[in-house]
JSON list of C-alpha atoms in Angstrom, two decimals:
[
{"chain": "A", "resi": 1, "resn": "MET", "atom": "CA", "xyz": [15.97, 36.18, -1.75]},
{"chain": "A", "resi": 2, "resn": "LYS", "atom": "CA", "xyz": [18.45, 38.69, -0.17]},
{"chain": "A", "resi": 3, "resn": "ASN", "atom": "CA", "xyz": [17.14, 37.44, 3.36]},
{"chain": "A", "resi": 4, "resn": "MET", "atom": "CA", "xyz": [19.63, 34.57, 3.84]},
{"chain": "A", "resi": 5, "resn": "PHE", "atom": "CA", "xyz": [17.97, 33.63, 6.90]},
{"chain": "A", "resi": 6, "resn": "MET", "atom": "CA", "xyz": [14.83, 32.46, 5.23]},
{"chain": "A", "resi": 7, "resn": "HIS", "atom": "CA", "xyz": [16.50, 29.52, 3.69]},
{"chain": "A", "resi": 8, "resn": "LEU", "atom": "CA", "xyz": [17.61, 28.14, 6.96]},
{"chain": "A", "resi": 9, "resn": "THR", "atom": "CA", "xyz": [13.98, 27.10, 7.70]},
{"chain": "A", "resi": 10, "resn": "ASN", "atom": "CA", "xyz": [11.65, 24.74, 6.29]},
{"chain": "A", "resi": 11, "resn": "PHE", "atom": "CA", "xyz": [7.89, 23.70, 6.61]},
{"chain": "A", "resi": 12, "resn": "THR", "atom": "CA", "xyz": [8.67, 22.04, 10.13]},
{"chain": "A", "resi": 13, "resn": "LEU", "atom": "CA", "xyz": [9.34, 25.45, 11.56]},
{"chain": "A", "resi": 14, "resn": "ASN", "atom": "CA", "xyz": [7.34, 27.74, 9.23]},
{"chain": "A", "resi": 15, "resn": "LYS", "atom": "CA", "xyz": [4.12, 26.06, 10.23]},
{"chain": "A", "resi": 16, "resn": "GLN", "atom": "CA", "xyz": [4.92, 27.55, 13.85]},
{"chain": "A", "resi": 17, "resn": "SER", "atom": "CA", "xyz": [4.79, 31.04, 12.57]},
{"chain": "A", "resi": 18, "resn": "GLU", "atom": "CA", "xyz": [2.03, 33.25, 13.38]},
{"chain": "A", "resi": 19, "resn": "ASN", "atom": "CA", "xyz": [2.01, 34.30, 9.89]},
{"chain": "A", "resi": 20, "resn": "TYR", "atom": "CA", "xyz": [1.58, 30.96, 8.52]},
{"chain": "A", "resi": 21, "resn": "LYS", "atom": "CA", "xyz": [-1.72, 30.46, 6.48]},
{"chain": "A", "resi": 22, "resn": "ALA", "atom": "CA", "xyz": [-3.13, 26.99, 6.03]},
{"chain": "A", "resi": 23, "resn": "PRO", "atom": "CA", "xyz": [-4.22, 25.98, 2.65]},
{"chain": "A", "resi": 24, "resn": "GLU", "atom": "CA", "xyz": [-7.84, 26.43, 1.78]},
{"chain": "A", "resi": 25, "resn": "THR", "atom": "CA", "xyz": [-9.96, 23.33, 1.55]},
{"chain": "A", "resi": 26, "resn": "ASP", "atom": "CA", "xyz": [-11.13, 24.25, -2.05]},
{"chain": "A", "resi": 27, "resn": "PHE", "atom": "CA", "xyz": [-7.52, 25.06, -3.17]},
{"chain": "A", "resi": 28, "resn": "LEU", "atom": "CA", "xyz": [-8.28, 23.49, -6.35]},
{"chain": "A", "resi": 29, "resn": "GLU", "atom": "CA", "xyz": [-10.80, 26.01, -7.14]},
{"chain": "A", "resi": 30, "resn": "GLU", "atom": "CA", "xyz": [-9.79, 29.07, -9.16]},
{"chain": "A", "resi": 31, "resn": "GLY", "atom": "CA", "xyz": [-8.32, 31.62, -6.95]},
{"chain": "A", "resi": 32, "resn": "GLN", "atom": "CA", "xyz": [-8.31, 29.76, -3.92]},
{"chain": "A", "resi": 33, "resn": "ASP", "atom": "CA", "xyz": [-4.72, 28.27, -3.79]},
{"chain": "A", "resi": 34, "resn": "GLN", "atom": "CA", "xyz": [-3.46, 31.15, -1.71]},
{"chain": "A", "resi": 35, "resn": "GLY", "atom": "CA", "xyz": [-2.04, 29.44, 1.41]},
{"chain": "A", "resi": 36, "resn": "SER", "atom": "CA", "xyz": [1.63, 29.43, 2.82]},
{"chain": "A", "resi": 37, "resn": "LYS", "atom": "CA", "xyz": [1.82, 25.90, 1.11]},
{"chain": "A", "resi": 38, "resn": "ARG", "atom": "CA", "xyz": [0.49, 25.93, -2.45]},
{"chain": "A", "resi": 39, "resn": "LEU", "atom": "CA", "xyz": [0.54, 23.65, -5.60]},
{"chain": "A", "resi": 40, "resn": "LEU", "atom": "CA", "xyz": [3.30, 23.84, -8.08]},
{"chain": "A", "resi": 41, "resn": "SER", "atom": "CA", "xyz": [0.94, 24.85, -10.63]},
{"chain": "A", "resi": 42, "resn": "SER", "atom": "CA", "xyz": [-0.02, 27.92, -8.84]},
{"chain": "A", "resi": 43, "resn": "LEU", "atom": "CA", "xyz": [3.65, 28.86, -8.69]},
{"chain": "A", "resi": 44, "resn": "TRP", "atom": "CA", "xyz": [3.95, 28.23, -12.58]},
{"chain": "A", "resi": 45, "resn": "LYS", "atom": "CA", "xyz": [0.79, 30.54, -12.93]},
{"chain": "A", "resi": 46, "resn": "THR", "atom": "CA", "xyz": [2.31, 33.51, -10.81]},
{"chain": "A", "resi": 47, "resn": "LEU", "atom": "CA", "xyz": [5.50, 33.51, -12.67]},
{"chain": "A", "resi": 48, "resn": "GLU", "atom": "CA", "xyz": [3.82, 33.09, -16.14]},
{"chain": "A", "resi": 49, "resn": "GLU", "atom": "CA", "xyz": [1.64, 36.31, -15.06]},
{"chain": "A", "resi": 50, "resn": "GLU", "atom": "CA", "xyz": [4.88, 37.94, -14.12]},
{"chain": "A", "resi": 51, "resn": "GLY", "atom": "CA", "xyz": [6.16, 37.39, -17.81]},
{"chain": "A", "resi": 52, "resn": "HIS", "atom": "CA", "xyz": [8.80, 34.52, -17.04]},
{"chain": "A", "resi": 53, "resn": "ASP", "atom": "CA", "xyz": [9.54, 31.80, -19.22]},
{"chain": "A", "resi": 54, "resn": "ILE", "atom": "CA", "xyz": [8.23, 28.78, -17.57]},
{"chain": "A", "resi": 55, "resn": "GLN", "atom": "CA", "xyz": [9.46, 26.01, -19.77]},
{"chain": "A", "resi": 56, "resn": "GLU", "atom": "CA", "xyz": [12.93, 27.42, -19.40]},
{"chain": "A", "resi": 57, "resn": "ILE", "atom": "CA", "xyz": [12.72, 27.19, -15.70]},
{"chain": "A", "resi": 58, "resn": "LYS", "atom": "CA", "xyz": [11.42, 23.55, -15.95]},
{"chain": "A", "resi": 59, "resn": "ASP", "atom": "CA", "xyz": [14.20, 22.71, -18.15]},
{"chain": "A", "resi": 60, "resn": "LYS", "atom": "CA", "xyz": [16.58, 23.83, -15.66]},
{"chain": "A", "resi": 61, "resn": "ILE", "atom": "CA", "xyz": [15.05, 21.98, -12.96]},
{"chain": "A", "resi": 62, "resn": "LYS", "atom": "CA", "xyz": [15.09, 18.93, -14.90]},
{"chain": "A", "resi": 63, "resn": "ASP", "atom": "CA", "xyz": [18.61, 19.36, -15.66]},
{"chain": "A", "resi": 64, "resn": "THR", "atom": "CA", "xyz": [19.58, 19.68, -11.97]},
{"chain": "A", "resi": 65, "resn": "VAL", "atom": "CA", "xyz": [17.43, 16.46, -11.25]},
{"chain": "A", "resi": 66, "resn": "ARG", "atom": "CA", "xyz": [19.13, 14.33, -13.84]},
{"chain": "A", "resi": 67, "resn": "LYS", "atom": "CA", "xyz": [22.62, 15.26, -12.63]},
{"chain": "A", "resi": 68, "resn": "ALA", "atom": "CA", "xyz": [21.71, 14.33, -9.03]},
{"chain": "A", "resi": 69, "resn": "ILE", "atom": "CA", "xyz": [20.10, 11.05, -9.84]},
{"chain": "A", "resi": 70, "resn": "ILE", "atom": "CA", "xyz": [23.08, 10.09, -12.06]},
{"chain": "A", "resi": 71, "resn": "THR", "atom": "CA", "xyz": [25.34, 11.08, -9.02]},
{"chain": "A", "resi": 72, "resn": "MET", "atom": "CA", "xyz": [23.37, 8.85, -6.56]},
{"chain": "A", "resi": 73, "resn": "GLU", "atom": "CA", "xyz": [22.73, 5.99, -8.81]},
{"chain": "A", "resi": 74, "resn": "PRO", "atom": "CA", "xyz": [25.62, 3.92, -7.64]},
{"chain": "A", "resi": 75, "resn": "TYR", "atom": "CA", "xyz": [24.56, 4.37, -4.07]},
{"chain": "A", "resi": 76, "resn": "LEU", "atom": "CA", "xyz": [20.97, 3.48, -4.92]},
{"chain": "A", "resi": 77, "resn": "THR", "atom": "CA", "xyz": [22.07, 0.38, -6.80]},
{"chain": "A", "resi": 78, "resn": "HIS", "atom": "CA", "xyz": [24.11, -0.79, -3.99]},
{"chain": "A", "resi": 79, "resn": "TYR", "atom": "CA", "xyz": [21.11, -0.24, -1.55]},
{"chain": "A", "resi": 80, "resn": "TYR", "atom": "CA", "xyz": [18.87, -1.99, -3.85]},
{"chain": "A", "resi": 81, "resn": "LYS", "atom": "CA", "xyz": [21.28, -5.17, -4.16]},
{"chain": "A", "resi": 82, "resn": "THR", "atom": "CA", "xyz": [21.71, -5.19, -0.46]},
{"chain": "A", "resi": 83, "resn": "HIS", "atom": "CA", "xyz": [18.03, -5.40, 0.17]},
{"chain": "A", "resi": 84, "resn": "VAL", "atom": "CA", "xyz": [16.81, -7.57, -2.65]},
{"chain": "A", "resi": 85, "resn": "SER", "atom": "CA", "xyz": [17.72, -11.41, -2.64]},
{"chain": "A", "resi": 86, "resn": "THR", "atom": "CA", "xyz": [19.50, -12.49, -5.77]},
{"chain": "A", "resi": 87, "resn": "ALA", "atom": "CA", "xyz": [16.94, -14.92, -6.26]},
{"chain": "A", "resi": 88, "resn": "ASN", "atom": "CA", "xyz": [14.42, -12.35, -6.80]},
{"chain": "A", "resi": 89, "resn": "TYR", "atom": "CA", "xyz": [16.74, -9.74, -8.10]},
{"chain": "A", "resi": 90, "resn": "LYS", "atom": "CA", "xyz": [15.42, -9.65, -11.87]},
{"chain": "A", "resi": 91, "resn": "GLY", "atom": "CA", "xyz": [11.71, -9.85, -11.04]},
{"chain": "A", "resi": 92, "resn": "ALA", "atom": "CA", "xyz": [11.56, -7.94, -7.98]},
{"chain": "A", "resi": 93, "resn": "LYS", "atom": "CA", "xyz": [9.38, -4.59, -8.22]},
{"chain": "A", "resi": 94, "resn": "VAL", "atom": "CA", "xyz": [10.37, -2.09, -5.78]},
{"chain": "A", "resi": 95, "resn": "PHE", "atom": "CA", "xyz": [10.71, 1.63, -5.54]},
{"chain": "A", "resi": 96, "resn": "HIS", "atom": "CA", "xyz": [12.37, 4.39, -3.71]},
{"chain": "A", "resi": 97, "resn": "ILE", "atom": "CA", "xyz": [10.60, 7.93, -3.26]},
{"chain": "A", "resi": 98, "resn": "LEU", "atom": "CA", "xyz": [13.42, 10.63, -3.11]},
{"chain": "A", "resi": 99, "resn": "GLY", "atom": "CA", "xyz": [12.60, 14.22, -2.05]},
{"chain": "A", "resi": 100, "resn": "LEU", "atom": "CA", "xyz": [14.73, 16.93, -4.00]},
{"chain": "A", "resi": 101, "resn": "ASP", "atom": "CA", "xyz": [14.57, 20.51, -2.65]},
{"chain": "A", "resi": 102, "resn": "ILE", "atom": "CA", "xyz": [15.16, 22.86, -5.53]},
{"chain": "A", "resi": 103, "resn": "LEU", "atom": "CA", "xyz": [16.23, 26.60, -4.93]},
{"chain": "A", "resi": 104, "resn": "ILE", "atom": "CA", "xyz": [15.28, 28.90, -7.79]},
{"chain": "A", "resi": 105, "resn": "ASP", "atom": "CA", "xyz": [17.62, 32.20, -7.55]},
{"chain": "A", "resi": 106, "resn": "LYS", "atom": "CA", "xyz": [16.75, 35.54, -8.85]},
{"chain": "A", "resi": 107, "resn": "LYS", "atom": "CA", "xyz": [18.10, 34.60, -12.28]},
{"chain": "A", "resi": 108, "resn": "PHE", "atom": "CA", "xyz": [15.79, 31.42, -12.21]},
{"chain": "A", "resi": 109, "resn": "ASN", "atom": "CA", "xyz": [18.57, 29.01, -12.08]},
{"chain": "A", "resi": 110, "resn": "ALA", "atom": "CA", "xyz": [17.88, 25.73, -10.49]},
{"chain": "A", "resi": 111, "resn": "TRP", "atom": "CA", "xyz": [20.07, 24.72, -7.42]},
{"chain": "A", "resi": 112, "resn": "LEU", "atom": "CA", "xyz": [19.75, 21.51, -5.45]},
{"chain": "A", "resi": 113, "resn": "MET", "atom": "CA", "xyz": [19.62, 22.22, -1.91]},
{"chain": "A", "resi": 114, "resn": "GLU", "atom": "CA", "xyz": [18.98, 18.81, -0.29]},
{"chain": "A", "resi": 115, "resn": "VAL", "atom": "CA", "xyz": [17.88, 15.14, -1.18]},
{"chain": "A", "resi": 116, "resn": "ASN", "atom": "CA", "xyz": [15.72, 13.65, 1.38]},
{"chain": "A", "resi": 117, "resn": "SER", "atom": "CA", "xyz": [16.01, 9.86, 1.14]},
{"chain": "A", "resi": 118, "resn": "ASN", "atom": "CA", "xyz": [12.78, 9.51, 3.36]},
{"chain": "A", "resi": 119, "resn": "PRO", "atom": "CA", "xyz": [10.64, 12.44, 2.57]},
{"chain": "A", "resi": 120, "resn": "SER", "atom": "CA", "xyz": [7.71, 13.10, 4.70]},
{"chain": "A", "resi": 121, "resn": "LEU", "atom": "CA", "xyz": [4.30, 11.75, 3.55]},
{"chain": "A", "resi": 122, "resn": "ASN", "atom": "CA", "xyz": [2.29, 13.06, 6.42]},
{"chain": "A", "resi": 123, "resn": "ILE", "atom": "CA", "xyz": [-1.07, 14.45, 5.68]},
{"chain": "A", "resi": 124, "resn": "PHE", "atom": "CA", "xyz": [-1.79, 16.16, 8.77]},
{"chain": "A", "resi": 125, "resn": "LEU", "atom": "CA", "xyz": [-0.74, 19.68, 10.10]},
{"chain": "A", "resi": 126, "resn": "GLU", "atom": "CA", "xyz": [0.36, 19.35, 13.76]},
{"chain": "A", "resi": 127, "resn": "ARG", "atom": "CA", "xyz": [0.98, 22.57, 15.64]},
{"chain": "A", "resi": 128, "resn": "GLU", "atom": "CA", "xyz": [1.27, 23.64, 19.08]},
{"chain": "A", "resi": 129, "resn": "ILE", "atom": "CA", "xyz": [-1.83, 24.67, 20.79]},
{"chain": "A", "resi": 130, "resn": "PRO", "atom": "CA", "xyz": [-1.74, 28.38, 21.74]},
{"chain": "A", "resi": 131, "resn": "GLY", "atom": "CA", "xyz": [-1.51, 28.70, 25.67]},
{"chain": "A", "resi": 132, "resn": "ALA", "atom": "CA", "xyz": [-1.63, 25.01, 26.20]},
{"chain": "A", "resi": 133, "resn": "LEU", "atom": "CA", "xyz": [0.32, 23.27, 28.98]},
{"chain": "A", "resi": 134, "resn": "ASP", "atom": "CA", "xyz": [3.17, 20.79, 28.36]},
{"chain": "A", "resi": 135, "resn": "GLY", "atom": "CA", "xyz": [3.47, 21.63, 24.67]},
{"chain": "A", "resi": 136, "resn": "GLN", "atom": "CA", "xyz": [0.10, 20.13, 23.65]},
{"chain": "A", "resi": 137, "resn": "THR", "atom": "CA", "xyz": [-0.63, 19.95, 19.86]},
{"chain": "A", "resi": 138, "resn": "GLU", "atom": "CA", "xyz": [-3.56, 19.42, 17.62]},
{"chain": "A", "resi": 139, "resn": "LYS", "atom": "CA", "xyz": [-3.61, 17.46, 14.29]},
{"chain": "A", "resi": 140, "resn": "VAL", "atom": "CA", "xyz": [-5.68, 18.67, 11.43]},
{"chain": "A", "resi": 141, "resn": "LEU", "atom": "CA", "xyz": [-6.12, 16.81, 8.05]},
{"chain": "A", "resi": 142, "resn": "GLN", "atom": "CA", "xyz": [-4.60, 18.94, 5.27]},
{"chain": "A", "resi": 143, "resn": "GLU", "atom": "CA", "xyz": [-6.36, 18.24, 1.99]},
{"chain": "A", "resi": 144, "resn": "LEU", "atom": "CA", "xyz": [-3.50, 19.85, -0.14]},
{"chain": "A", "resi": 145, "resn": "ASP", "atom": "CA", "xyz": [-1.11, 17.42, 1.44]},
{"chain": "A", "resi": 146, "resn": "LYS", "atom": "CA", "xyz": [-3.53, 14.66, 0.92]},
{"chain": "A", "resi": 147, "resn": "HIS", "atom": "CA", "xyz": [-3.86, 15.48, -2.60]},
{"chain": "A", "resi": 148, "resn": "VAL", "atom": "CA", "xyz": [-0.32, 15.84, -3.53]},
{"chain": "A", "resi": 149, "resn": "LYS", "atom": "CA", "xyz": [1.18, 12.86, -1.60]},
{"chain": "A", "resi": 150, "resn": "ALA", "atom": "CA", "xyz": [-1.48, 10.35, -2.30]},
{"chain": "A", "resi": 151, "resn": "LYS", "atom": "CA", "xyz": [-0.84, 10.96, -6.01]},
{"chain": "A", "resi": 152, "resn": "VAL", "atom": "CA", "xyz": [3.04, 10.63, -5.58]},
{"chain": "A", "resi": 153, "resn": "VAL", "atom": "CA", "xyz": [2.47, 7.20, -3.94]},
{"chain": "A", "resi": 154, "resn": "THR", "atom": "CA", "xyz": [-0.26, 6.02, -6.38]},
{"chain": "A", "resi": 155, "resn": "GLU", "atom": "CA", "xyz": [1.78, 7.07, -9.61]},
{"chain": "A", "resi": 156, "resn": "ALA", "atom": "CA", "xyz": [4.85, 5.27, -8.02]},
{"chain": "A", "resi": 157, "resn": "ILE", "atom": "CA", "xyz": [2.97, 2.19, -7.50]},
{"chain": "A", "resi": 158, "resn": "ARG", "atom": "CA", "xyz": [1.61, 2.32, -11.20]},
{"chain": "A", "resi": 159, "resn": "ILE", "atom": "CA", "xyz": [5.06, 2.96, -12.81]},
{"chain": "A", "resi": 160, "resn": "VAL", "atom": "CA", "xyz": [6.52, -0.13, -10.87]},
{"chain": "A", "resi": 161, "resn": "THR", "atom": "CA", "xyz": [3.67, -2.46, -11.48]},
{"chain": "A", "resi": 162, "resn": "GLY", "atom": "CA", "xyz": [3.40, -1.27, -15.20]},
{"chain": "A", "resi": 163, "resn": "GLU", "atom": "CA", "xyz": [-0.03, -0.13, -14.92]},
{"chain": "A", "resi": 164, "resn": "CYS", "atom": "CA", "xyz": [0.66, 3.53, -16.16]},
{"chain": "A", "resi": 165, "resn": "ASN", "atom": "CA", "xyz": [0.19, 3.66, -20.18]},
{"chain": "A", "resi": 166, "resn": "ASP", "atom": "CA", "xyz": [0.23, 6.09, -22.78]},
{"chain": "A", "resi": 167, "resn": "GLU", "atom": "CA", "xyz": [-3.57, 6.60, -21.82]},
{"chain": "A", "resi": 168, "resn": "TYR", "atom": "CA", "xyz": [-3.16, 7.25, -18.11]},
{"chain": "A", "resi": 169, "resn": "ALA", "atom": "CA", "xyz": [-3.09, 10.95, -17.50]},
{"chain": "A", "resi": 170, "resn": "GLY", "atom": "CA", "xyz": [-0.58, 11.05, -14.70]},
{"chain": "A", "resi": 171, "resn": "SER", "atom": "CA", "xyz": [1.61, 13.87, -13.80]},
{"chain": "A", "resi": 172, "resn": "PHE", "atom": "CA", "xyz": [5.04, 12.03, -13.82]},
{"chain": "A", "resi": 173, "resn": "GLU", "atom": "CA", "xyz": [7.69, 12.43, -16.48]},
{"chain": "A", "resi": 174, "resn": "GLN", "atom": "CA", "xyz": [10.59, 9.92, -17.11]},
{"chain": "A", "resi": 175, "resn": "LEU", "atom": "CA", "xyz": [13.74, 12.01, -17.30]},
{"chain": "A", "resi": 176, "resn": "LEU", "atom": "CA", "xyz": [16.27, 9.33, -17.47]},
{"chain": "A", "resi": 177, "resn": "PRO", "atom": "CA", "xyz": [17.98, 7.52, -19.47]},
{"chain": "A", "resi": 178, "resn": "ASP", "atom": "CA", "xyz": [18.86, 10.63, -21.71]},
{"chain": "A", "resi": 179, "resn": "PRO", "atom": "CA", "xyz": [21.40, 10.22, -24.36]},
{"chain": "A", "resi": 180, "resn": "SER", "atom": "CA", "xyz": [22.37, 13.90, -23.75]},
{"chain": "A", "resi": 181, "resn": "MET", "atom": "CA", "xyz": [23.56, 12.86, -20.38]},
{"chain": "A", "resi": 182, "resn": "ASP", "atom": "CA", "xyz": [25.98, 9.94, -21.22]},
{"chain": "A", "resi": 183, "resn": "ASN", "atom": "CA", "xyz": [29.08, 12.13, -20.41]},
{"chain": "A", "resi": 184, "resn": "TYR", "atom": "CA", "xyz": [27.79, 12.55, -16.82]},
{"chain": "A", "resi": 185, "resn": "TYR", "atom": "CA", "xyz": [27.99, 8.73, -15.89]},
{"chain": "A", "resi": 186, "resn": "ILE", "atom": "CA", "xyz": [31.74, 8.93, -14.80]},
{"chain": "A", "resi": 187, "resn": "TRP", "atom": "CA", "xyz": [31.37, 6.75, -11.88]},
{"chain": "A", "resi": 188, "resn": "ASN", "atom": "CA", "xyz": [29.71, 4.04, -13.89]},
{"chain": "A", "resi": 189, "resn": "LYS", "atom": "CA", "xyz": [32.56, 4.07, -16.65]},
{"chain": "A", "resi": 190, "resn": "ALA", "atom": "CA", "xyz": [35.21, 4.01, -13.86]},
{"chain": "A", "resi": 191, "resn": "GLN", "atom": "CA", "xyz": [33.61, 1.26, -12.09]},
{"chain": "A", "resi": 192, "resn": "HIS", "atom": "CA", "xyz": [33.19, -0.68, -15.12]},
{"chain": "A", "resi": 193, "resn": "LEU", "atom": "CA", "xyz": [36.90, -0.25, -15.83]},
{"chain": "A", "resi": 194, "resn": "TYR", "atom": "CA", "xyz": [38.02, -1.01, -12.57]},
{"chain": "A", "resi": 195, "resn": "GLU", "atom": "CA", "xyz": [36.12, -4.35, -12.59]},
{"chain": "A", "resi": 196, "resn": "MET", "atom": "CA", "xyz": [37.68, -5.16, -15.90]},
{"chain": "A", "resi": 197, "resn": "MET", "atom": "CA", "xyz": [41.24, -4.56, -14.32]},
{"chain": "A", "resi": 198, "resn": "THR", "atom": "CA", "xyz": [40.82, -6.46, -11.32]},
{"chain": "A", "resi": 199, "resn": "GLN", "atom": "CA", "xyz": [39.70, -9.92, -12.87]},
{"chain": "A", "resi": 200, "resn": "THR", "atom": "CA", "xyz": [42.25, -12.60, -12.08]},
{"chain": "A", "resi": 201, "resn": "GLN", "atom": "CA", "xyz": [44.03, -14.48, -14.67]},
{"chain": "A", "resi": 202, "resn": "GLN", "atom": "CA", "xyz": [42.63, -17.92, -14.53]},
{"chain": "A", "resi": 203, "resn": "THR", "atom": "CA", "xyz": [44.79, -19.15, -17.35]},
{"chain": "A", "resi": 204, "resn": "LYS", "atom": "CA", "xyz": [47.17, -17.60, -19.69]},
{"chain": "A", "resi": 205, "resn": "LYS", "atom": "CA", "xyz": [45.77, -19.99, -22.48]},
{"chain": "A", "resi": 206, "resn": "ASP", "atom": "CA", "xyz": [42.39, -18.26, -22.22]},
{"chain": "A", "resi": 207, "resn": "PRO", "atom": "CA", "xyz": [42.28, -15.57, -24.95]},
{"chain": "A", "resi": 208, "resn": "GLU", "atom": "CA", "xyz": [39.27, -13.88, -22.88]},
{"chain": "A", "resi": 209, "resn": "MET", "atom": "CA", "xyz": [41.41, -13.29, -19.88]},
{"chain": "A", "resi": 210, "resn": "ARG", "atom": "CA", "xyz": [44.49, -11.96, -21.83]},
{"chain": "A", "resi": 211, "resn": "GLY", "atom": "CA", "xyz": [45.36, -8.58, -20.98]},
{"chain": "A", "resi": 212, "resn": "LYS", "atom": "CA", "xyz": [43.76, -8.65, -17.32]},
{"chain": "A", "resi": 213, "resn": "ILE", "atom": "CA", "xyz": [45.89, -8.05, -14.33]},
{"chain": "A", "resi": 214, "resn": "SER", "atom": "CA", "xyz": [46.19, -10.33, -11.13]},
{"chain": "A", "resi": 215, "resn": "MET", "atom": "CA", "xyz": [46.17, -9.60, -7.68]},
{"chain": "A", "resi": 216, "resn": "PHE", "atom": "CA", "xyz": [49.88, -9.29, -7.49]},
{"chain": "A", "resi": 217, "resn": "GLN", "atom": "CA", "xyz": [49.75, -6.73, -10.34]},
{"chain": "A", "resi": 218, "resn": "PHE", "atom": "CA", "xyz": [46.93, -4.85, -8.77]},
{"chain": "A", "resi": 219, "resn": "ALA", "atom": "CA", "xyz": [48.77, -4.55, -5.55]},
{"chain": "A", "resi": 220, "resn": "ARG", "atom": "CA", "xyz": [51.70, -2.87, -7.11]},
{"chain": "A", "resi": 221, "resn": "LEU", "atom": "CA", "xyz": [49.27, 0.03, -7.60]},
{"chain": "A", "resi": 222, "resn": "TYR", "atom": "CA", "xyz": [50.19, 1.22, -4.10]},
{"chain": "A", "resi": 223, "resn": "LYS", "atom": "CA", "xyz": [53.30, 2.76, -5.87]},
{"chain": "A", "resi": 224, "resn": "VAL", "atom": "CA", "xyz": [51.23, 5.16, -7.98]},
{"chain": "A", "resi": 225, "resn": "PRO", "atom": "CA", "xyz": [52.12, 8.57, -6.80]},
{"chain": "A", "resi": 226, "resn": "GLU", "atom": "CA", "xyz": [48.41, 9.57, -6.76]},
{"chain": "A", "resi": 227, "resn": "PHE", "atom": "CA", "xyz": [47.83, 7.24, -3.85]},
{"chain": "A", "resi": 228, "resn": "GLY", "atom": "CA", "xyz": [50.27, 9.37, -1.67]},
{"chain": "A", "resi": 229, "resn": "LYS", "atom": "CA", "xyz": [47.85, 12.27, -2.12]},
{"chain": "A", "resi": 230, "resn": "LEU", "atom": "CA", "xyz": [44.96, 10.23, -0.54]},
{"chain": "A", "resi": 231, "resn": "GLY", "atom": "CA", "xyz": [46.79, 9.01, 2.32]},
{"chain": "A", "resi": 232, "resn": "SER", "atom": "CA", "xyz": [48.98, 6.02, 3.52]},
{"chain": "A", "resi": 233, "resn": "TYR", "atom": "CA", "xyz": [48.22, 3.06, 1.45]},
{"chain": "A", "resi": 234, "resn": "PHE", "atom": "CA", "xyz": [50.20, -0.36, 1.66]},
{"chain": "A", "resi": 235, "resn": "LYS", "atom": "CA", "xyz": [50.41, -3.32, -0.68]},
{"chain": "A", "resi": 236, "resn": "ALA", "atom": "CA", "xyz": [48.42, -5.20, 2.02]},
{"chain": "A", "resi": 237, "resn": "ASP", "atom": "CA", "xyz": [45.53, -2.87, 1.80]},
{"chain": "A", "resi": 238, "resn": "LEU", "atom": "CA", "xyz": [45.17, -3.07, -1.85]},
{"chain": "A", "resi": 239, "resn": "GLU", "atom": "CA", "xyz": [45.37, -7.05, -1.60]},
{"chain": "A", "resi": 240, "resn": "ILE", "atom": "CA", "xyz": [42.15, -6.59, 0.87]},
{"chain": "A", "resi": 241, "resn": "VAL", "atom": "CA", "xyz": [40.42, -4.43, -1.55]},
{"chain": "A", "resi": 242, "resn": "PHE", "atom": "CA", "xyz": [41.12, -6.83, -4.44]},
{"chain": "A", "resi": 243, "resn": "LYS", "atom": "CA", "xyz": [39.66, -9.79, -2.57]},
{"chain": "A", "resi": 244, "resn": "GLN", "atom": "CA", "xyz": [36.55, -7.96, -1.37]},
{"chain": "A", "resi": 245, "resn": "LEU", "atom": "CA", "xyz": [35.50, -6.62, -4.89]},
{"chain": "A", "resi": 246, "resn": "LEU", "atom": "CA", "xyz": [32.14, -7.70, -6.21]}
]
């Protein structure tokens, strides 16, 4: 943990090291999961043997993941809406696999290092051939990668299609929604309030529209002192924003 440079590398670089040890083909057998890349279950076993509280570590990781997904939800929702036609919006069955890199420090706190929107599903180890000319490489099937990544894709499809049920012995766990995380949905609440504020008054006689502000009133927000802290905003800018709302 004290070597700060070790965290600047990832598998793309580590696999080129002379100290890299490829996983054994029988990695699922007892005592054989000893390669540079190992199953998560192997890590849990090692930490448990050292006397650490595995469940506490898992809970911290889950908490970090929940908060990360809540933060990304508005962007994922927008991406979904822009790529799925409105005609098939409700019936569409799509999924997006994200890769979250979690760092466990010496106090066993879980820190989010990176979110990969397109995590690698490559199951081959491609390394430069020592002594070869022109940087020639070789590709070798990695059974561990095949085992893990095939399960990830398979279970994602099962979840989306509804084929996974209580009897399915999958390794996934649903973390959201979670009532204990409601206070973290700040963006969602702000967006709802924003949309409520910016609905135009179609008629003053309509009781449902009473209390909603007009475009003219919305444009007057440029006088609010807080806007000055963010840069130069003008009435015309806010009128454009008003017209471009969903």
